[in-house]
């Protein structure tokens, strides 16, 4: 949707259940963004302190981002610092993969030019194992970056289209986080919470999970 000359995406969060506190009709459901627990901005400073120390540089992550960064530079765009820090730190890079209860993984690819906005591009960062959803960093010429998701981005089976074909054919994106760290933290904590609740650990949650769940208890 255009507001003035600015493209505005619908807001939402595509995720699995949180036990009986937030039921889900299938593997995933789209939840209204406004229904989610608020996050403490002081905790999200682009440093991922909630994951502990970053560890040594991750050579695979560095190599993975190098061609993407080079391609973005030709478009006068750049990956956000928090995403670069996450992917190039050995203690961070695969944290979301390990936390995922649905087998989602760090499926990094791109960039692809936005079909809807001149000068903007997308970099895929995460996908469900069966590609029923993918998440992207959206980069604007203004320097603004945020995370969007696309449900069922690969509708053609069994021959999936490539990334650019998928976006051009089915790019129905929703905004889900104002920064990569915001997306990563909410995904990480919700998947840990889902696993704990299904393991019947509801009375013995860690403090961070318990605080997050308080939003649904009230």
Coordinates of C-alpha atoms in Angstrom, one line a residue:
X1 CA 0.0 0.0 0.0
X2 CA 1.3 3.5 -0.9
X3 CA 1.0 6.2 1.7
X4 CA 1.9 9.4 -0.2
X5 CA 5.0 8.2 -2.1
X6 CA 6.1 5.6 0.5
X7 CA 5.3 1.9 0.2
X8 CA 3.9 0.6 3.5
X9 CA 3.7 -3.1 4.2
X10 CA 1.0 -4.8 6.3
X11 CA 2.4 -5.7 9.8
X12 CA 2.3 -9.2 11.2
X13 CA 4.2 -12.1 12.7
X14 CA 4.2 -15.5 11.1
X15 CA 4.9 -18.2 13.8
X16 CA 3.9 -21.3 15.5
X17 CA 1.9 -21.8 18.7
X18 CA 2.9 -21.0 22.3
X19 CA 1.0 -23.9 23.8
X20 CA -2.5 -23.1 24.9
X21 CA -1.5 -19.5 25.6
X22 CA -1.4 -18.7 21.8
X23 CA -3.0 -21.5 19.8
X24 CA -2.1 -22.1 16.1
X25 CA -4.4 -23.6 13.5
X26 CA -1.6 -25.3 11.7
X27 CA 2.2 -25.4 11.7
X28 CA 2.1 -21.6 11.4
X29 CA -0.3 -18.8 11.8
X30 CA -0.2 -15.1 11.0
X31 CA -0.7 -13.1 14.2
X32 CA -1.4 -9.4 14.4
X33 CA 1.8 -7.6 15.2
X34 CA 0.0 -5.4 17.8
X35 CA -0.9 -8.6 19.7
X36 CA 2.7 -9.6 20.4
X37 CA 4.6 -8.9 23.7
X38 CA 6.5 -5.7 23.5
X39 CA 10.3 -6.0 23.5
X40 CA 12.7 -4.0 25.6
X41 CA 14.5 -1.6 23.2
X42 CA 17.4 -1.4 25.7
X43 CA 18.0 -5.1 25.2
X44 CA 18.2 -4.8 21.4
X45 CA 21.3 -2.7 20.7
X46 CA 22.6 -4.7 17.7
X47 CA 25.1 -6.6 19.9
X48 CA 23.1 -9.8 20.7
X49 CA 24.2 -9.6 24.4
X50 CA 21.3 -11.9 25.1
X51 CA 23.2 -14.7 23.3
X52 CA 26.4 -14.2 25.3
X53 CA 29.8 -13.4 23.7
X54 CA 30.1 -13.6 19.9
X55 CA 33.1 -16.0 19.8
X56 CA 35.7 -15.9 17.1
X57 CA 34.9 -14.7 13.6
X58 CA 33.0 -17.3 11.5
X59 CA 34.9 -17.8 8.3
X60 CA 31.9 -19.5 6.5
X61 CA 29.6 -16.6 7.5
X62 CA 32.2 -14.0 6.2
X63 CA 32.5 -15.9 2.9
X64 CA 28.7 -16.2 2.6
X65 CA 28.1 -12.4 3.0
X66 CA 31.0 -11.2 0.8
X67 CA 29.3 -11.6 -2.6
X68 CA 26.0 -10.3 -1.3
X69 CA 27.6 -7.2 0.1
X70 CA 29.5 -6.6 -3.1
X71 CA 26.3 -6.9 -5.2
X72 CA 24.5 -4.5 -2.8
X73 CA 27.3 -2.0 -3.1
X74 CA 26.6 -1.7 -6.8
X75 CA 23.1 -0.8 -5.9
X76 CA 24.3 1.8 -3.3
X77 CA 22.9 -0.4 -0.5
X78 CA 24.5 -2.2 2.4
X79 CA 23.6 -5.0 4.8
X80 CA 22.6 -3.8 8.3
X81 CA 25.4 -4.0 10.9
X82 CA 23.4 -6.2 13.3
X83 CA 22.9 -8.9 10.6
X84 CA 26.5 -8.8 9.6
X85 CA 27.6 -9.2 13.2
X86 CA 25.2 -12.1 13.7
X87 CA 26.3 -14.1 10.6
X88 CA 30.0 -13.5 11.0
X89 CA 30.1 -14.5 14.7
X90 CA 30.8 -18.2 15.4
X91 CA 28.6 -18.3 18.5
X92 CA 25.6 -16.6 16.8
X93 CA 25.4 -17.7 13.2
X94 CA 23.3 -20.9 13.7
X95 CA 21.5 -20.0 16.8
X96 CA 18.1 -19.6 15.1
X97 CA 18.5 -22.9 13.2
X98 CA 19.2 -24.7 16.5
X99 CA 16.3 -23.0 18.3
X100 CA 13.7 -23.6 15.5
X101 CA 11.0 -26.2 16.4
X102 CA 9.9 -26.4 12.7
X103 CA 13.3 -27.1 11.1
X104 CA 13.6 -23.6 9.7
X105 CA 17.1 -22.6 8.7
X106 CA 19.5 -19.7 7.8
X107 CA 18.8 -19.7 4.0
X108 CA 20.8 -16.6 3.0
X109 CA 20.6 -15.5 -0.6
X110 CA 20.3 -12.4 -2.8
X111 CA 20.1 -9.6 -3.3
X112 CA 17.1 -9.2 -5.5
X113 CA 15.7 -5.9 -6.6
X114 CA 12.3 -5.0 -5.1
X115 CA 9.6 -5.3 -7.8
X116 CA 7.5 -2.7 -6.0
X117 CA 9.9 0.1 -5.0
X118 CA 12.7 1.7 -7.1
X119 CA 16.1 1.5 -5.5
X120 CA 15.1 -1.1 -2.9
X121 CA 16.3 -4.7 -2.6
X122 CA 15.7 -7.9 -0.6
X123 CA 18.1 -10.4 0.9
X124 CA 16.6 -13.7 2.0
X125 CA 17.8 -14.6 5.5
X126 CA 15.7 -17.5 6.8
X127 CA 13.2 -20.1 5.4
X128 CA 11.0 -22.9 6.6
X129 CA 12.4 -26.3 5.7
X130 CA 9.5 -26.8 3.2
X131 CA 9.6 -23.2 2.0
X132 CA 6.1 -22.5 3.1
X133 CA 7.5 -19.2 4.4
X134 CA 10.7 -17.1 4.0
X135 CA 12.0 -14.1 5.7
X136 CA 14.0 -11.2 4.1
X137 CA 15.9 -8.1 5.0
X138 CA 14.3 -5.3 3.0
X139 CA 16.7 -2.5 2.2
X140 CA 15.7 1.0 1.0
X141 CA 17.7 3.6 -0.8
X142 CA 17.2 5.9 2.2
X143 CA 19.2 3.5 4.4
X144 CA 16.1 2.1 6.2
X145 CA 16.2 -1.6 6.7
X146 CA 13.6 -4.0 8.3
X147 CA 12.5 -7.6 8.1
X148 CA 9.6 -8.9 6.0
X149 CA 8.1 -12.3 5.5
X150 CA 6.5 -14.0 2.5
X151 CA 4.1 -16.9 3.0
X152 CA 4.4 -19.8 0.5
X153 CA 7.0 -18.0 -1.6
X154 CA 7.5 -21.1 -3.8
X155 CA 4.1 -22.1 -5.1
X156 CA 5.2 -24.0 -8.2
X157 CA 5.9 -27.7 -7.4
X158 CA 7.9 -29.8 -8.0
X159 CA 10.1 -27.3 -9.9
X160 CA 10.5 -24.4 -7.5
X161 CA 11.2 -21.1 -9.3
X162 CA 14.4 -19.3 -8.4
X163 CA 14.5 -16.5 -5.7
X164 CA 13.9 -13.7 -8.2
X165 CA 11.0 -15.5 -10.0
X166 CA 9.4 -16.2 -6.6
X167 CA 9.5 -12.6 -5.5
X168 CA 8.2 -11.3 -8.8
X169 CA 5.4 -13.9 -9.0
X170 CA 4.3 -14.0 -5.3
X171 CA 5.9 -11.1 -3.4
X172 CA 3.1 -10.5 -0.9
X173 CA 5.3 -9.3 1.9
X174 CA 4.4 -8.3 5.5
X175 CA 6.6 -6.3 7.8
X176 CA 7.5 -8.2 11.0
X177 CA 10.4 -6.5 12.7
X178 CA 12.1 -3.1 12.6
X179 CA 15.6 -4.6 12.8
X180 CA 17.2 -8.0 12.3
X181 CA 18.0 -8.3 16.0
X182 CA 14.4 -7.7 16.8
X183 CA 13.4 -10.5 14.5
X184 CA 16.1 -12.8 15.8
X185 CA 15.3 -12.2 19.4
X186 CA 11.5 -12.8 19.0
X187 CA 12.1 -15.9 16.9
X188 CA 14.6 -17.3 19.3
X189 CA 12.6 -16.7 22.4
X190 CA 9.3 -17.9 20.9
X191 CA 10.8 -21.2 19.7
X192 CA 12.4 -21.9 23.0
X193 CA 9.1 -21.1 24.7
X194 CA 7.1 -23.3 22.3
X195 CA 9.5 -26.2 23.0
X196 CA 9.4 -25.7 26.8
X197 CA 5.6 -25.6 26.8
X198 CA 5.2 -28.7 24.7
X199 CA 7.6 -30.5 27.0
X200 CA 5.3 -29.5 29.9
X201 CA 7.9 -27.2 31.5
X202 CA 5.4 -24.4 32.0
X203 CA 6.0 -24.2 35.8
X204 CA 9.8 -24.2 35.4
X205 CA 10.5 -21.7 32.7
X206 CA 13.7 -19.6 32.6
X207 CA 13.1 -15.9 33.6
X208 CA 13.2 -14.6 30.0
X209 CA 10.6 -17.1 28.8
X210 CA 8.4 -16.5 31.8
X211 CA 8.5 -12.7 31.3
X212 CA 7.5 -13.1 27.6
X213 CA 4.7 -15.4 28.5
X214 CA 3.3 -13.0 31.1
X215 CA 1.9 -11.0 28.2
X216 CA -0.5 -13.9 27.3
X217 CA -1.4 -14.7 30.9
X218 CA -2.9 -11.3 31.6

